[in-house]
Structure formats: structure tokens, C-alpha cells
Amino acid sequence: MGQEEMEAIEAVYPLITAGEGSMPPIMRIDIPEHNGEIDIKSAFLPGYSGIAVKVSAGFFDNPGRGLPSLGGLMMVFEAETGVPRSALFDNGYLTDLRTGLAGAVAARHLTREDVDTVGILGAGMQARMQLEALKLVRPIRKAIVWARREEQAKQFAVEIADTMEIDVTVARSPNEASAADVLVTTTPSTGPLVTTDMLHPGLHVTAVGADAETKQEIDVKAVSAADLFVSDSVAQSTRLGELRAAIASGFDLERAVELGAVITGEATGRTDDDQITICDLTGTGAQDTAIASLAVERCMVRDAGVLIET
């Protein structure tokens, strides 16, 4: 994870906002009997040699079975011919990576430059990725982590302290974690964890958990109370992100701006240190095409993988 990867992800947001390329709505298959879902995302982007089609599985009881919650693979097709180019059996790693980098992009454009403390709700792989990516853009020295399973949060704290040289404390509640400069939510929660009383001057919230009509991490009153609400895709956020519940409760959709517009300067981002900002990252097929294209290029240069003659 580095600057090149982050810039590859950052580059897709202006394309999304400009309506360039083609990004169909997310297809989701719910498996309620096993607390799981399978999502299919894709996008064609002008200037990219490949088109990624990602199949991502999220089965949230898996940790109890000793398995990761997220997995999946990506297929890449030649943009000019549609010929299959590669299959990336990354088991969800590229999704974790591009989502973490998206959080860094959001922080780069929406947080105060001097923030050094991050609160994290959730203690899984995405929590780790978000923290690692944040260090690319901000001088993070301390983290406050909360998880529904306290033991998981404690284990996370130990691992992060050892590998990232960050002072990590375990919070007893989401409210305690919100005392940070930046709050990142990385859970599959179906009910709000971030409430209005957790907001304070200068706070930035990056929400990455809500990517289905059943999910929500931020209370609708908190969404309305923020000075600025940004999303990777307003259309997706309205359908399955934090805007879904907010709009149903009367939130004015015209207040929502896209991250791509903030990056290009078409929309105003943070204007002072005391503003409260929220960025809802629902995850886009454009990100998948960008990160998969970069992965394939690197594999070709390094002669990595298995070549199948057809």
C-alpha cells in the first residue's frame, strides 16, 4: 500500500462524478440463512485497458468458524475486445485494499491536515486497512478502537501497536472512539452507531460499512447535523448507503456532494477547522477496475501468476 495505489483510486472519483465510462448498479445476492451476501460490481473507464468484474462475498458469521468475513475474486476483460485477460484469486484482498485507500483519499480532502488521532468502529481487516492508509496522508499517532466483541478489539490493539508503532486504546463504546479527530466506521451494522451527541467541532467521519439497503452506521440526525456530507456516488449512497435512511427522514439531497467534485474543485470541501464532515464510501466498480488494472500490470511486469494457453 503506497502513494501510487492511492493515486490510482483517487483518479476514478472525478470520472464517476463526470459520468464518464459505464458503471452499472451493484448486483447483490442475499443469503440470510448464513448471514451472508454476494456483491457483483464492475465498471468500464475510458483510458483503462481492462474492465474488472468483481464477485465479493461477505459472510459475517465466518470469524466464529475461523474464516475471514470477506472473500471473492476479480475477472479482468480486455476493454477493446472483451477477451478475458486474467482472473485474480485475491480472496478479497484487492477490495480491502481499494476500500482502505478510498478512506485515505477522503481524509486527504476532508480532514484537517494536523489530525493525529483516529477512532475506529470495528476491528476486522478493513479497520486495519483504513488505519494503514490514513498514515499515508495524515500524521496518525494514536488510535481508539471499538468492536462489539471486546476481545477482538483488544487483539487488534496489540497487533496494531506492534506493527504500526501507534498507541492504540480500546474503547468501551462508540462514543469513546468518537473523541478522535477522525472517526472511521467499518462494520456491517444494520442500526446507527454514530449519533449526534458524538459529533464535535473538527470531526471527520468516514463511513464504509453501509453498502446494502439493510445497513446503516450513522444516525439520520447526525447526517443532517454535519456541515458537509460527501459520498463516492450519490446514486449509490441514496440506494444503499447512509443517504438512504437520511432522505427517508427528510434530508435535502441537494446538500450531498460527490468526492469527485471535491477533488476537482467543482464542489467545496472543508472550509475551516471546526467543520463537521462526513464521507460515505459505498464502494464502486470503478475502484475495482482501477485496482485490478494496476494489479494485472504489475503481474505482467513481474511475470507473476499462471499463464493459461487457449
Short mmCIF file of C-alpha atoms in Angstrom, two decimals:
data_model
loop_
_atom_site.label_atom_id
_atom_site.label_comp_id
_atom_site.label_asym_id
_atom_site.label_seq_id
_atom_site.Cartn_x
_atom_site.Cartn_y
_atom_site.Cartn_z
CA MET A 1 0.00 0.00 0.00
CA GLY A 2 1.52 3.29 -1.09
CA GLN A 3 1.10 6.60 -2.89
CA GLU A 4 0.85 5.04 -6.36
CA GLU A 5 -2.04 2.81 -5.32
CA MET A 6 -3.80 5.68 -3.57
CA GLU A 7 -3.49 7.93 -6.62
CA ALA A 8 -4.93 5.15 -8.79
CA ILE A 9 -8.01 5.09 -6.57
CA GLU A 10 -8.24 8.87 -6.31
CA ALA A 11 -8.26 9.19 -10.10
CA VAL A 12 -11.57 7.32 -10.50
CA TYR A 13 -13.74 9.70 -8.48
CA PRO A 14 -13.75 12.60 -10.95
CA LEU A 15 -14.66 10.08 -13.66
CA ILE A 16 -17.61 8.85 -11.60
CA THR A 17 -18.85 12.39 -10.98
CA ALA A 18 -18.44 13.36 -14.64
CA GLY A 19 -20.44 10.30 -15.71
CA GLU A 20 -17.60 9.03 -17.87
CA GLY A 21 -17.41 5.35 -18.66
CA SER A 22 -20.10 2.92 -17.60
CA MET A 23 -20.80 1.74 -14.06
CA PRO A 24 -23.96 -0.37 -13.63
CA PRO A 25 -25.80 -0.63 -10.31
CA ILE A 26 -24.41 -3.14 -7.84
CA MET A 27 -25.95 -6.59 -8.01
CA ARG A 28 -26.38 -8.22 -4.61
CA ILE A 29 -27.44 -11.73 -3.64
CA ASP A 30 -28.62 -12.00 -0.03
CA ILE A 31 -28.09 -15.23 1.92
CA PRO A 32 -29.92 -14.51 5.19
CA GLU A 33 -29.76 -18.14 6.36
CA HIS A 34 -25.99 -17.79 6.73
CA ASN A 35 -25.73 -14.04 7.46
CA GLY A 36 -24.09 -13.52 4.12
CA GLU A 37 -24.22 -11.69 0.83
CA ILE A 38 -22.51 -11.76 -2.55
CA ASP A 39 -21.99 -8.49 -4.42
CA ILE A 40 -21.08 -8.05 -8.07
CA LYS A 41 -19.50 -4.77 -9.16
CA SER A 42 -17.97 -3.62 -12.42
CA ALA A 43 -17.13 -0.56 -14.48
CA PHE A 44 -15.68 0.45 -17.81
CA LEU A 45 -13.47 3.52 -17.51
CA PRO A 46 -12.07 5.45 -20.51
CA GLY A 47 -8.32 5.14 -20.79
CA TYR A 48 -8.12 1.82 -18.92
CA SER A 49 -7.06 -1.27 -20.86
CA GLY A 50 -9.15 -3.63 -18.74
CA ILE A 51 -12.66 -3.95 -17.34
CA ALA A 52 -12.94 -5.64 -13.97
CA VAL A 53 -15.93 -7.70 -12.87
CA LYS A 54 -15.68 -8.38 -9.17
CA VAL A 55 -17.56 -11.02 -7.21
CA SER A 56 -17.28 -10.24 -3.50
CA ALA A 57 -18.59 -12.47 -0.72
CA GLY A 58 -19.34 -11.23 2.79
CA PHE A 59 -20.33 -13.88 5.34
CA PHE A 60 -20.29 -12.22 8.73
CA ASP A 61 -20.51 -15.33 10.93
CA ASN A 62 -17.28 -16.65 9.43
CA PRO A 63 -14.95 -15.39 12.20
CA GLY A 64 -16.68 -17.81 14.57
CA ARG A 65 -15.68 -20.58 12.14
CA GLY A 66 -12.11 -19.40 11.95
CA LEU A 67 -12.65 -17.93 8.47
CA PRO A 68 -12.40 -14.35 7.18
CA SER A 69 -15.66 -12.42 6.76
CA LEU A 70 -14.83 -11.24 3.26
CA GLY A 71 -13.59 -13.03 0.17
CA GLY A 72 -14.04 -13.20 -3.56
CA LEU A 73 -12.22 -12.75 -6.85
CA MET A 74 -11.90 -10.40 -9.81
CA MET A 75 -12.04 -11.11 -13.52
CA VAL A 76 -10.48 -8.68 -15.97
CA PHE A 77 -11.53 -8.40 -19.63
CA GLU A 78 -9.77 -6.56 -22.44
CA ALA A 79 -11.52 -3.21 -22.86
CA GLU A 80 -11.17 -3.21 -26.66
CA THR A 81 -12.17 -6.79 -27.42
CA GLY A 82 -13.91 -8.20 -24.34
CA VAL A 83 -11.46 -11.12 -24.37
CA PRO A 84 -10.80 -12.48 -20.86
CA ARG A 85 -7.39 -11.25 -19.75
CA SER A 86 -6.95 -12.53 -16.22
CA ALA A 87 -8.59 -13.95 -13.11
CA LEU A 88 -7.33 -12.56 -9.81
CA PHE A 89 -7.88 -15.00 -6.98
CA ASP A 90 -7.17 -12.37 -4.37
CA ASN A 91 -9.74 -13.66 -1.85
CA GLY A 92 -10.99 -10.14 -1.24
CA TYR A 93 -7.59 -8.53 -0.69
CA LEU A 94 -7.91 -6.03 -3.54
CA THR A 95 -11.33 -5.00 -2.25
CA ASP A 96 -9.89 -4.47 1.22
CA LEU A 97 -7.01 -2.52 -0.28
CA ARG A 98 -9.02 -0.20 -2.52
CA THR A 99 -11.54 0.47 0.27
CA GLY A 100 -8.77 1.40 2.67
CA LEU A 101 -7.20 3.68 0.08
CA ALA A 102 -10.58 5.31 -0.56
CA GLY A 103 -10.66 6.25 3.12
CA ALA A 104 -7.24 7.86 2.73
CA VAL A 105 -8.46 9.83 -0.30
CA ALA A 106 -11.45 11.07 1.68
CA ALA A 107 -9.21 12.07 4.59
CA ARG A 108 -6.79 13.82 2.27
CA HIS A 109 -9.52 16.14 1.04
CA LEU A 110 -11.83 16.45 4.05
CA THR A 111 -9.86 16.30 7.30
CA ARG A 112 -7.72 18.90 8.99
CA GLU A 113 -4.09 18.48 7.96
CA ASP A 114 -2.87 18.17 11.55
CA VAL A 115 -5.14 15.32 12.68
CA ASP A 116 -3.22 12.66 14.60
CA THR A 117 -5.89 10.59 16.36
CA VAL A 118 -8.33 8.20 14.69
CA GLY A 119 -11.29 6.38 16.19
CA ILE A 120 -12.29 3.12 14.53
CA LEU A 121 -15.54 1.23 14.90
CA GLY A 122 -14.85 -2.38 14.02
CA ALA A 123 -11.69 -4.43 14.46
CA GLY A 124 -11.50 -6.55 11.31
CA MET A 125 -9.34 -6.42 8.21
CA GLN A 126 -10.94 -3.21 6.93
CA ALA A 127 -10.23 -1.44 10.22
CA ARG A 128 -6.56 -2.34 9.75
CA MET A 129 -6.57 -1.21 6.11
CA GLN A 130 -8.18 2.12 6.95
CA LEU A 131 -5.63 2.83 9.62
CA GLU A 132 -2.69 1.87 7.43
CA ALA A 133 -4.00 4.01 4.57
CA LEU A 134 -4.63 7.02 6.80
CA LYS A 135 -0.96 7.05 7.70
CA LEU A 136 -0.22 7.83 4.04
CA VAL A 137 -1.93 11.21 4.29
CA ARG A 138 -2.02 12.24 7.96
CA PRO A 139 0.43 12.03 10.91
CA ILE A 140 -1.58 9.43 12.84
CA ARG A 141 -0.03 8.64 16.21
CA LYS A 142 -2.97 7.31 18.20
CA ALA A 143 -5.98 5.10 17.53
CA ILE A 144 -9.06 4.35 19.63
CA VAL A 145 -10.83 1.15 18.59
CA TRP A 146 -14.25 -0.22 19.48
CA ALA A 147 -15.78 -3.52 18.45
CA ARG A 148 -18.86 -5.44 19.54
CA ARG A 149 -16.56 -8.22 20.68
CA GLU A 150 -14.17 -6.62 23.17
CA GLU A 151 -11.69 -9.47 22.82
CA GLN A 152 -11.36 -8.77 19.12
CA ALA A 153 -10.72 -5.08 19.82
CA LYS A 154 -8.02 -5.96 22.36
CA GLN A 155 -6.31 -8.29 19.92
CA PHE A 156 -6.49 -5.63 17.21
CA ALA A 157 -4.93 -3.08 19.57
CA VAL A 158 -1.98 -5.35 20.32
CA GLU A 159 -1.34 -6.18 16.67
CA ILE A 160 -1.54 -2.56 15.51
CA ALA A 161 0.70 -1.31 18.29
CA ASP A 162 3.31 -3.91 17.30
CA THR A 163 3.18 -3.46 13.52
CA MET A 164 2.38 0.25 13.02
CA GLU A 165 4.01 1.84 16.06
CA ILE A 166 0.76 3.55 17.02
CA ASP A 167 -0.60 3.98 20.52
CA VAL A 168 -3.88 2.04 20.47
CA THR A 169 -6.52 2.03 23.20
CA VAL A 170 -9.73 0.02 23.40
CA ALA A 171 -12.97 1.98 23.78
CA ARG A 172 -15.88 0.70 25.82
CA SER A 173 -18.39 2.34 23.48
CA PRO A 174 -18.58 4.01 20.06
CA ASN A 175 -18.97 7.31 21.91
CA GLU A 176 -15.49 6.95 23.42
CA ALA A 177 -13.98 6.28 19.99
CA SER A 178 -15.55 9.45 18.61
CA ALA A 179 -13.29 11.59 20.81
CA ALA A 180 -10.73 11.32 17.98
CA ASP A 181 -10.09 13.78 15.13
CA VAL A 182 -11.23 11.24 12.54
CA LEU A 183 -13.83 8.50 13.07
CA VAL A 184 -13.93 5.56 10.66
CA THR A 185 -16.82 3.10 10.72
CA THR A 186 -16.07 -0.34 9.27
CA THR A 187 -18.96 -2.52 10.45
CA PRO A 188 -21.86 -4.42 8.81
CA SER A 189 -24.23 -2.75 11.28
CA THR A 190 -27.93 -2.53 10.45
CA GLY A 191 -28.54 0.17 13.06
CA PRO A 192 -26.82 3.52 13.64
CA LEU A 193 -23.65 3.57 15.73
CA VAL A 194 -22.75 7.23 15.21
CA THR A 195 -25.21 9.60 16.88
CA THR A 196 -25.49 13.37 17.03
CA ASP A 197 -24.03 13.61 20.52
CA MET A 198 -20.81 12.05 19.22
CA LEU A 199 -20.18 14.89 16.77
CA HIS A 200 -17.79 17.66 17.82
CA PRO A 201 -16.11 20.61 16.07
CA GLY A 202 -13.50 19.49 13.55
CA LEU A 203 -14.56 15.85 13.44
CA HIS A 204 -14.47 13.98 10.15
CA VAL A 205 -16.38 10.71 9.79
CA THR A 206 -15.62 8.19 7.05
CA ALA A 207 -18.32 5.51 6.82
CA VAL A 208 -17.50 2.40 4.80
CA GLY A 209 -19.88 -0.21 6.21
CA ALA A 210 -23.24 0.64 4.66
CA ASP A 211 -23.35 -0.96 1.22
CA ALA A 212 -26.80 -2.56 1.27
CA GLU A 213 -30.39 -1.48 1.86
CA THR A 214 -30.33 -3.20 5.24
CA LYS A 215 -27.21 -1.45 6.59
CA GLN A 216 -26.71 1.82 8.43
CA GLU A 217 -23.90 3.14 10.63
CA ILE A 218 -24.80 6.84 11.03
CA ASP A 219 -27.98 8.14 12.61
CA VAL A 220 -30.06 10.27 10.25
CA LYS A 221 -29.93 13.20 12.68
CA ALA A 222 -26.14 13.04 12.64
CA VAL A 223 -26.14 13.12 8.84
CA SER A 224 -28.28 16.26 8.90
CA ALA A 225 -26.18 17.86 11.64
CA ALA A 226 -22.95 17.63 9.64
CA ASP A 227 -21.75 20.77 7.88
CA LEU A 228 -20.79 18.77 4.80
CA PHE A 229 -21.93 15.36 3.52
CA VAL A 230 -19.85 13.75 0.77
CA SER A 231 -20.23 10.38 -0.92
CA ASP A 232 -18.32 8.40 -3.53
CA SER A 233 -21.56 8.12 -5.53
CA VAL A 234 -24.71 9.97 -4.54
CA ALA A 235 -26.79 7.50 -6.53
CA GLN A 236 -25.33 4.54 -4.64
CA SER A 237 -25.50 6.25 -1.27
CA THR A 238 -29.15 7.06 -1.91
CA ARG A 239 -29.89 3.44 -2.79
CA LEU A 240 -27.85 1.53 -0.22
CA GLY A 241 -25.62 3.90 1.74
CA GLU A 242 -26.14 6.41 4.53
CA LEU A 243 -28.31 8.68 2.37
CA ARG A 244 -30.99 6.00 2.07
CA ALA A 245 -32.32 6.42 5.61
CA ALA A 246 -31.45 10.12 5.77
CA ILE A 247 -33.53 11.03 2.72
CA ALA A 248 -36.45 8.99 4.06
CA SER A 249 -36.25 11.20 7.15
CA GLY A 250 -36.25 14.45 5.18
CA PHE A 251 -32.58 15.12 4.39
CA ASP A 252 -32.20 17.54 1.47
CA LEU A 253 -30.41 15.60 -1.29
CA GLU A 254 -29.05 18.84 -2.73
CA ARG A 255 -26.78 19.09 0.30
CA ALA A 256 -24.93 15.92 -0.75
CA VAL A 257 -21.85 16.31 -2.94
CA GLU A 258 -19.60 13.72 -4.54
CA LEU A 259 -15.98 13.12 -3.64
CA GLY A 260 -15.01 13.53 -7.29
CA ALA A 261 -16.40 17.07 -7.31
CA VAL A 262 -14.45 17.93 -4.16
CA ILE A 263 -11.25 16.56 -5.70
CA THR A 264 -11.63 18.65 -8.87
CA GLY A 265 -12.78 21.76 -7.01
CA GLU A 266 -16.27 21.75 -8.54
CA ALA A 267 -17.68 21.41 -5.03
CA THR A 268 -16.41 22.99 -1.84
CA GLY A 269 -14.84 20.66 0.69
CA ARG A 270 -13.81 21.53 4.24
CA THR A 271 -13.54 25.31 4.62
CA ASP A 272 -12.48 25.62 8.26
CA ASP A 273 -11.05 23.53 11.07
CA ASP A 274 -14.27 23.45 13.08
CA GLN A 275 -16.50 21.97 10.40
CA ILE A 276 -18.02 18.53 10.90
CA THR A 277 -17.71 16.46 7.72
CA ILE A 278 -18.99 13.03 6.74
CA CYS A 279 -17.94 10.91 3.76
CA ASP A 280 -19.99 7.85 2.86
CA LEU A 281 -17.99 5.31 0.86
CA THR A 282 -20.32 2.71 -0.59
CA GLY A 283 -17.63 1.16 -2.80
CA THR A 284 -17.71 1.38 -6.59
CA GLY A 285 -16.96 -0.81 -9.56
CA ALA A 286 -14.72 1.98 -10.82
CA GLN A 287 -12.39 1.41 -7.88
CA ASP A 288 -12.30 -2.30 -8.71
CA THR A 289 -11.38 -1.68 -12.33
CA ALA A 290 -8.63 0.72 -11.24
CA ILE A 291 -7.03 -1.54 -8.63
CA ALA A 292 -7.42 -4.69 -10.76
CA SER A 293 -5.82 -2.97 -13.76
CA LEU A 294 -2.87 -1.94 -11.61
CA ALA A 295 -2.54 -5.46 -10.21
CA VAL A 296 -2.58 -7.05 -13.68
CA GLU A 297 0.04 -4.60 -14.96
CA ARG A 298 2.34 -5.45 -12.07
CA CYS A 299 1.82 -9.17 -12.54
CA MET A 300 2.74 -8.86 -16.22
CA VAL A 301 5.90 -6.88 -15.46
CA ARG A 302 6.98 -9.39 -12.80
CA ASP A 303 5.91 -12.43 -14.80
CA ALA A 304 3.79 -13.50 -11.86
CA GLY A 305 0.87 -15.90 -11.94
CA VAL A 306 0.00 -18.83 -14.17
CA LEU A 307 -0.39 -18.37 -17.93
CA ILE A 308 -3.13 -20.49 -19.49
CA GLU A 309 -2.84 -21.11 -23.25
CA THR A 310 -6.19 -21.18 -25.08
#
